[in-house]
Amino acid sequence: MSQPLRQARQDRITRVSRRLAATMTLLLALTPAGIALYAIGFSETMLASHPWLAGLRLPVRPLALEESALATAALLVAAAPSLWGLWELRALFRGFAAGMVFSPSSARRLRRFALSLMVSGLSEPVGSVLLSLAVLRHNPPDGPHGALSISTADLFVVLLGVVLLVIAWVMGEAAALADENAGFV
């Protein structure tokens, strides 16, 4: 491959990676704020119809500030693996922008992102229980007291994480071989 073509490809990788890193930074900042706005600002209308709670057929009612704060905490706990994944993707794309495409650090970041996906797939059941406990704290004794949500989408996310984990492992091995071969030249 000619040097100008290789440079054009690297420039394109740099441009796209910078944009993606900026997008991840924006999502890292907006996600917690959006969750808090959702749980506190729209607690009366939105939380009763949240997919994790929809099966309970809760009446639409205003939540006390304490319940809204607990709902926010529950949703943030459930979102934590995704936020970790965004953090790792941001670092991965920053590395790509700096020219570290097939490097041990890129493989490590991709592996961590894969692990965050796997944990994220398991966070919905935990989040659904925590959210239902937060919202149903003052429910009558004969009403529902908790909800557990598990979906095939969660299982797919875990499977995708496993696939990316193997790809990261192969990428790390390729980077190690490249380093080893560079030592012989």
PDB file of C-alpha atoms in Angstrom:
ATOM      1  CA  MET A   1       0.000   0.000   0.000  1.00  0.00           C
ATOM      2  CA  SER A   2       1.352   3.404  -0.916  1.00  0.00           C
ATOM      3  CA  GLN A   3       2.253   5.910   1.776  1.00  0.00           C
ATOM      4  CA  PRO A   4      -0.320   8.549   0.658  1.00  0.00           C
ATOM      5  CA  LEU A   5      -3.116   5.938   0.702  1.00  0.00           C
ATOM      6  CA  ARG A   6      -2.037   4.699   4.135  1.00  0.00           C
ATOM      7  CA  GLN A   7      -1.915   8.290   5.429  1.00  0.00           C
ATOM      8  CA  ALA A   8      -5.375   9.045   4.003  1.00  0.00           C
ATOM      9  CA  ARG A   9      -6.772   6.003   5.804  1.00  0.00           C
ATOM     10  CA  GLN A  10      -5.100   6.987   9.073  1.00  0.00           C
ATOM     11  CA  ASP A  11      -6.426  10.539   8.709  1.00  0.00           C
ATOM     12  CA  ARG A  12      -9.949   9.169   8.226  1.00  0.00           C
ATOM     13  CA  ILE A  13      -9.560   6.917  11.296  1.00  0.00           C
ATOM     14  CA  THR A  14      -8.308   9.925  13.278  1.00  0.00           C
ATOM     15  CA  ARG A  15     -11.226  12.131  12.208  1.00  0.00           C
ATOM     16  CA  VAL A  16     -13.915   9.538  12.908  1.00  0.00           C
ATOM     17  CA  SER A  17     -12.287   8.505  16.197  1.00  0.00           C
ATOM     18  CA  ARG A  18     -12.133  12.090  17.446  1.00  0.00           C
ATOM     19  CA  ARG A  19     -15.828  12.544  16.685  1.00  0.00           C
ATOM     20  CA  LEU A  20     -16.718   9.287  18.395  1.00  0.00           C
ATOM     21  CA  ALA A  21     -14.604  10.172  21.443  1.00  0.00           C
ATOM     22  CA  ALA A  22     -16.400  13.532  21.649  1.00  0.00           C
ATOM     23  CA  THR A  23     -19.755  11.750  21.370  1.00  0.00           C
ATOM     24  CA  MET A  24     -18.799   9.376  24.199  1.00  0.00           C
ATOM     25  CA  THR A  25     -17.768  12.368  26.340  1.00  0.00           C
ATOM     26  CA  LEU A  26     -21.119  14.026  25.681  1.00  0.00           C
ATOM     27  CA  LEU A  27     -23.015  10.834  26.532  1.00  0.00           C
ATOM     28  CA  LEU A  28     -20.995  10.425  29.731  1.00  0.00           C
ATOM     29  CA  ALA A  29     -22.069  13.893  30.808  1.00  0.00           C
ATOM     30  CA  LEU A  30     -25.687  13.757  29.666  1.00  0.00           C
ATOM     31  CA  THR A  31     -26.675  10.253  30.764  1.00  0.00           C
ATOM     32  CA  PRO A  32     -26.621  10.805  34.551  1.00  0.00           C
ATOM     33  CA  ALA A  33     -28.293  14.195  34.133  1.00  0.00           C
ATOM     34  CA  GLY A  34     -30.956  12.670  31.891  1.00  0.00           C
ATOM     35  CA  ILE A  35     -31.599   9.878  34.371  1.00  0.00           C
ATOM     36  CA  ALA A  36     -32.003  12.370  37.210  1.00  0.00           C
ATOM     37  CA  LEU A  37     -34.340  14.541  35.134  1.00  0.00           C
ATOM     38  CA  TYR A  38     -36.365  11.481  34.152  1.00  0.00           C
ATOM     39  CA  ALA A  39     -36.687  10.113  37.689  1.00  0.00           C
ATOM     40  CA  ILE A  40     -37.192  13.390  39.541  1.00  0.00           C
ATOM     41  CA  GLY A  41     -38.687  15.756  37.001  1.00  0.00           C
ATOM     42  CA  PHE A  42     -41.128  13.320  35.409  1.00  0.00           C
ATOM     43  CA  SER A  43     -41.599  10.821  38.207  1.00  0.00           C
ATOM     44  CA  GLU A  44     -45.384  11.035  38.239  1.00  0.00           C
ATOM     45  CA  THR A  45     -45.952  10.169  34.610  1.00  0.00           C
ATOM     46  CA  MET A  46     -42.840   8.369  33.424  1.00  0.00           C
ATOM     47  CA  LEU A  47     -41.866   5.975  36.182  1.00  0.00           C
ATOM     48  CA  ALA A  48     -45.265   4.277  36.376  1.00  0.00           C
ATOM     49  CA  SER A  49     -44.923   3.361  32.700  1.00  0.00           C
ATOM     50  CA  HIS A  50     -41.219   2.456  32.840  1.00  0.00           C
ATOM     51  CA  PRO A  51     -40.733  -0.911  31.092  1.00  0.00           C
ATOM     52  CA  TRP A  52     -39.381  -2.472  34.283  1.00  0.00           C
ATOM     53  CA  LEU A  53     -42.537  -1.476  36.157  1.00  0.00           C
ATOM     54  CA  ALA A  54     -45.189  -1.612  33.409  1.00  0.00           C
ATOM     55  CA  GLY A  55     -46.249  -5.158  34.291  1.00  0.00           C
ATOM     56  CA  LEU A  56     -47.231  -3.991  37.776  1.00  0.00           C
ATOM     57  CA  ARG A  57     -49.904  -1.650  36.343  1.00  0.00           C
ATOM     58  CA  LEU A  58     -49.155   1.003  38.928  1.00  0.00           C
ATOM     59  CA  PRO A  59     -51.483   3.965  39.297  1.00  0.00           C
ATOM     60  CA  VAL A  60     -50.015   7.221  38.110  1.00  0.00           C
ATOM     61  CA  ARG A  61     -49.246   9.192  41.253  1.00  0.00           C
ATOM     62  CA  PRO A  62     -46.720  11.785  42.291  1.00  0.00           C
ATOM     63  CA  LEU A  63     -43.700  10.367  44.054  1.00  0.00           C
ATOM     64  CA  ALA A  64     -42.215  11.912  47.144  1.00  0.00           C
ATOM     65  CA  LEU A  65     -38.804  13.475  46.645  1.00  0.00           C
ATOM     66  CA  GLU A  66     -37.255  10.628  48.652  1.00  0.00           C
ATOM     67  CA  GLU A  67     -38.806   8.023  46.353  1.00  0.00           C
ATOM     68  CA  SER A  68     -37.684   9.962  43.272  1.00  0.00           C
ATOM     69  CA  ALA A  69     -34.151  10.185  44.667  1.00  0.00           C
ATOM     70  CA  LEU A  70     -34.133   6.429  45.341  1.00  0.00           C
ATOM     71  CA  ALA A  71     -35.462   5.796  41.829  1.00  0.00           C
ATOM     72  CA  THR A  72     -32.662   7.964  40.445  1.00  0.00           C
ATOM     73  CA  ALA A  73     -30.112   5.980  42.442  1.00  0.00           C
ATOM     74  CA  ALA A  74     -31.594   2.681  41.220  1.00  0.00           C
ATOM     75  CA  LEU A  75     -31.456   3.798  37.591  1.00  0.00           C
ATOM     76  CA  LEU A  76     -27.886   5.084  38.028  1.00  0.00           C
ATOM     77  CA  VAL A  77     -26.809   1.742  39.519  1.00  0.00           C
ATOM     78  CA  ALA A  78     -28.334  -0.007  36.510  1.00  0.00           C
ATOM     79  CA  ALA A  79     -26.618   2.464  34.151  1.00  0.00           C
ATOM     80  CA  ALA A  80     -23.182   2.217  35.813  1.00  0.00           C
ATOM     81  CA  PRO A  81     -21.887  -0.615  33.570  1.00  0.00           C
ATOM     82  CA  SER A  82     -22.992   1.325  30.489  1.00  0.00           C
ATOM     83  CA  LEU A  83     -21.236   4.437  31.754  1.00  0.00           C
ATOM     84  CA  TRP A  84     -18.093   2.372  32.313  1.00  0.00           C
ATOM     85  CA  GLY A  85     -18.449   1.098  28.745  1.00  0.00           C
ATOM     86  CA  LEU A  86     -18.755   4.639  27.403  1.00  0.00           C
ATOM     87  CA  TRP A  87     -15.645   5.603  29.386  1.00  0.00           C
ATOM     88  CA  GLU A  88     -13.675   2.722  27.861  1.00  0.00           C
ATOM     89  CA  LEU A  89     -14.954   3.487  24.351  1.00  0.00           C
ATOM     90  CA  ARG A  90     -13.941   7.117  24.747  1.00  0.00           C
ATOM     91  CA  ALA A  91     -10.413   6.049  25.717  1.00  0.00           C
ATOM     92  CA  LEU A  92     -10.338   3.508  22.871  1.00  0.00           C
ATOM     93  CA  PHE A  93     -11.318   6.119  20.277  1.00  0.00           C
ATOM     94  CA  ARG A  94      -8.861   8.634  21.709  1.00  0.00           C
ATOM     95  CA  GLY A  95      -6.168   5.999  21.261  1.00  0.00           C
ATOM     96  CA  PHE A  96      -7.283   5.348  17.688  1.00  0.00           C
ATOM     97  CA  ALA A  97      -7.111   9.087  17.009  1.00  0.00           C
ATOM     98  CA  ALA A  98      -3.542   9.062  18.345  1.00  0.00           C
ATOM     99  CA  GLY A  99      -2.595   6.219  15.987  1.00  0.00           C
ATOM    100  CA  MET A 100      -2.812   3.354  18.511  1.00  0.00           C
ATOM    101  CA  VAL A 101      -5.047   1.075  16.465  1.00  0.00           C
ATOM    102  CA  PHE A 102      -3.624  -2.417  16.949  1.00  0.00           C
ATOM    103  CA  SER A 103      -1.889  -1.930  20.257  1.00  0.00           C
ATOM    104  CA  PRO A 104      -1.986  -3.680  23.630  1.00  0.00           C
ATOM    105  CA  SER A 105      -3.777  -0.673  25.140  1.00  0.00           C
ATOM    106  CA  SER A 106      -6.466  -0.798  22.431  1.00  0.00           C
ATOM    107  CA  ALA A 107      -6.990  -4.501  23.077  1.00  0.00           C
ATOM    108  CA  ARG A 108      -7.231  -3.796  26.817  1.00  0.00           C
ATOM    109  CA  ARG A 109      -9.815  -1.027  26.267  1.00  0.00           C
ATOM    110  CA  LEU A 110     -11.854  -3.248  23.956  1.00  0.00           C
ATOM    111  CA  ARG A 111     -11.704  -6.054  26.525  1.00  0.00           C
ATOM    112  CA  ARG A 112     -12.945  -3.703  29.250  1.00  0.00           C
ATOM    113  CA  PHE A 113     -15.739  -2.498  26.995  1.00  0.00           C
ATOM    114  CA  ALA A 114     -16.725  -6.122  26.336  1.00  0.00           C
ATOM    115  CA  LEU A 115     -16.793  -6.768  30.084  1.00  0.00           C
ATOM    116  CA  SER A 116     -18.945  -3.665  30.592  1.00  0.00           C
ATOM    117  CA  LEU A 117     -21.406  -5.037  28.035  1.00  0.00           C
ATOM    118  CA  MET A 118     -21.553  -8.370  29.825  1.00  0.00           C
ATOM    119  CA  VAL A 119     -22.180  -6.679  33.177  1.00  0.00           C
ATOM    120  CA  SER A 120     -24.651  -4.288  31.545  1.00  0.00           C
ATOM    121  CA  GLY A 121     -26.695  -7.228  30.328  1.00  0.00           C
ATOM    122  CA  LEU A 122     -26.992  -8.370  33.914  1.00  0.00           C
ATOM    123  CA  SER A 123     -27.756  -4.922  35.328  1.00  0.00           C
ATOM    124  CA  GLU A 124     -31.380  -4.755  34.129  1.00  0.00           C
ATOM    125  CA  PRO A 125     -32.600  -7.426  36.549  1.00  0.00           C
ATOM    126  CA  VAL A 126     -30.772  -5.689  39.407  1.00  0.00           C
ATOM    127  CA  GLY A 127     -32.018  -2.269  38.307  1.00  0.00           C
ATOM    128  CA  SER A 128     -35.603  -3.473  37.968  1.00  0.00           C
ATOM    129  CA  VAL A 129     -35.607  -4.832  41.506  1.00  0.00           C
ATOM    130  CA  LEU A 130     -34.034  -1.652  42.914  1.00  0.00           C
ATOM    131  CA  LEU A 131     -36.392   0.616  40.979  1.00  0.00           C
ATOM    132  CA  SER A 132     -39.466  -1.317  42.038  1.00  0.00           C
ATOM    133  CA  LEU A 133     -38.324  -1.235  45.671  1.00  0.00           C
ATOM    134  CA  ALA A 134     -37.815   2.530  45.442  1.00  0.00           C
ATOM    135  CA  VAL A 135     -41.192   3.221  43.874  1.00  0.00           C
ATOM    136  CA  LEU A 136     -43.165   0.686  45.898  1.00  0.00           C
ATOM    137  CA  ARG A 137     -41.799   1.574  49.346  1.00  0.00           C
ATOM    138  CA  HIS A 138     -45.136   2.873  50.615  1.00  0.00           C
ATOM    139  CA  ASN A 139     -47.345   0.470  48.725  1.00  0.00           C
ATOM    140  CA  PRO A 140     -50.288  -1.105  50.583  1.00  0.00           C
ATOM    141  CA  PRO A 141     -49.625  -4.560  52.067  1.00  0.00           C
ATOM    142  CA  ASP A 142     -51.834  -6.267  49.494  1.00  0.00           C
ATOM    143  CA  GLY A 143     -50.136  -4.518  46.526  1.00  0.00           C
ATOM    144  CA  PRO A 144     -47.008  -5.511  44.625  1.00  0.00           C
ATOM    145  CA  HIS A 145     -43.693  -5.059  46.409  1.00  0.00           C
ATOM    146  CA  GLY A 146     -41.145  -5.757  43.717  1.00  0.00           C
ATOM    147  CA  ALA A 147     -40.511  -6.526  40.077  1.00  0.00           C
ATOM    148  CA  LEU A 148     -37.843  -8.459  38.251  1.00  0.00           C
ATOM    149  CA  SER A 149     -37.250  -7.768  34.576  1.00  0.00           C
ATOM    150  CA  ILE A 150     -35.195 -10.071  32.353  1.00  0.00           C
ATOM    151  CA  SER A 151     -35.314  -9.941  28.577  1.00  0.00           C
ATOM    152  CA  THR A 152     -33.763 -11.690  25.624  1.00  0.00           C
ATOM    153  CA  ALA A 153     -32.183  -8.336  24.751  1.00  0.00           C
ATOM    154  CA  ASP A 154     -30.199  -8.586  28.005  1.00  0.00           C
ATOM    155  CA  LEU A 155     -28.983 -12.027  27.010  1.00  0.00           C
ATOM    156  CA  PHE A 156     -28.034 -10.714  23.565  1.00  0.00           C
ATOM    157  CA  VAL A 157     -25.969  -7.919  25.156  1.00  0.00           C
ATOM    158  CA  VAL A 158     -24.134 -10.493  27.298  1.00  0.00           C
ATOM    159  CA  LEU A 159     -23.502 -12.622  24.192  1.00  0.00           C
ATOM    160  CA  LEU A 160     -22.248  -9.591  22.264  1.00  0.00           C
ATOM    161  CA  GLY A 161     -19.909  -8.844  25.173  1.00  0.00           C
ATOM    162  CA  VAL A 162     -18.559 -12.403  25.020  1.00  0.00           C
ATOM    163  CA  VAL A 163     -17.926 -12.087  21.259  1.00  0.00           C
ATOM    164  CA  LEU A 164     -16.135  -8.753  21.710  1.00  0.00           C
ATOM    165  CA  LEU A 165     -14.129 -10.232  24.579  1.00  0.00           C
ATOM    166  CA  VAL A 166     -12.784 -12.925  22.247  1.00  0.00           C
ATOM    167  CA  ILE A 167     -12.065 -10.330  19.535  1.00  0.00           C
ATOM    168  CA  ALA A 168     -10.179  -8.216  22.091  1.00  0.00           C
ATOM    169  CA  TRP A 169      -8.211 -11.287  23.149  1.00  0.00           C
ATOM    170  CA  VAL A 170      -7.239 -12.008  19.515  1.00  0.00           C
ATOM    171  CA  MET A 171      -6.388  -8.327  19.010  1.00  0.00           C
ATOM    172  CA  GLY A 172      -4.148  -8.398  22.078  1.00  0.00           C
ATOM    173  CA  GLU A 173      -2.366 -11.501  20.810  1.00  0.00           C
ATOM    174  CA  ALA A 174      -1.862  -9.865  17.387  1.00  0.00           C
ATOM    175  CA  ALA A 175      -0.448  -6.724  19.044  1.00  0.00           C
ATOM    176  CA  ALA A 176       1.928  -8.849  21.144  1.00  0.00           C
ATOM    177  CA  LEU A 177       3.099 -10.730  18.031  1.00  0.00           C
ATOM    178  CA  ALA A 178       3.615  -7.454  16.173  1.00  0.00           C
ATOM    179  CA  ASP A 179       5.719  -6.125  19.068  1.00  0.00           C
ATOM    180  CA  GLU A 180       7.726  -9.340  19.121  1.00  0.00           C
ATOM    181  CA  ASN A 181       8.290  -9.257  15.356  1.00  0.00           C
ATOM    182  CA  ALA A 182       9.306  -5.604  15.491  1.00  0.00           C
ATOM    183  CA  GLY A 183      12.056  -6.610  17.920  1.00  0.00           C
ATOM    184  CA  PHE A 184      13.579  -8.947  15.338  1.00  0.00           C
ATOM    185  CA  VAL A 185      13.769  -6.360  12.550  1.00  0.00           C
TER     186      VAL A 185
END
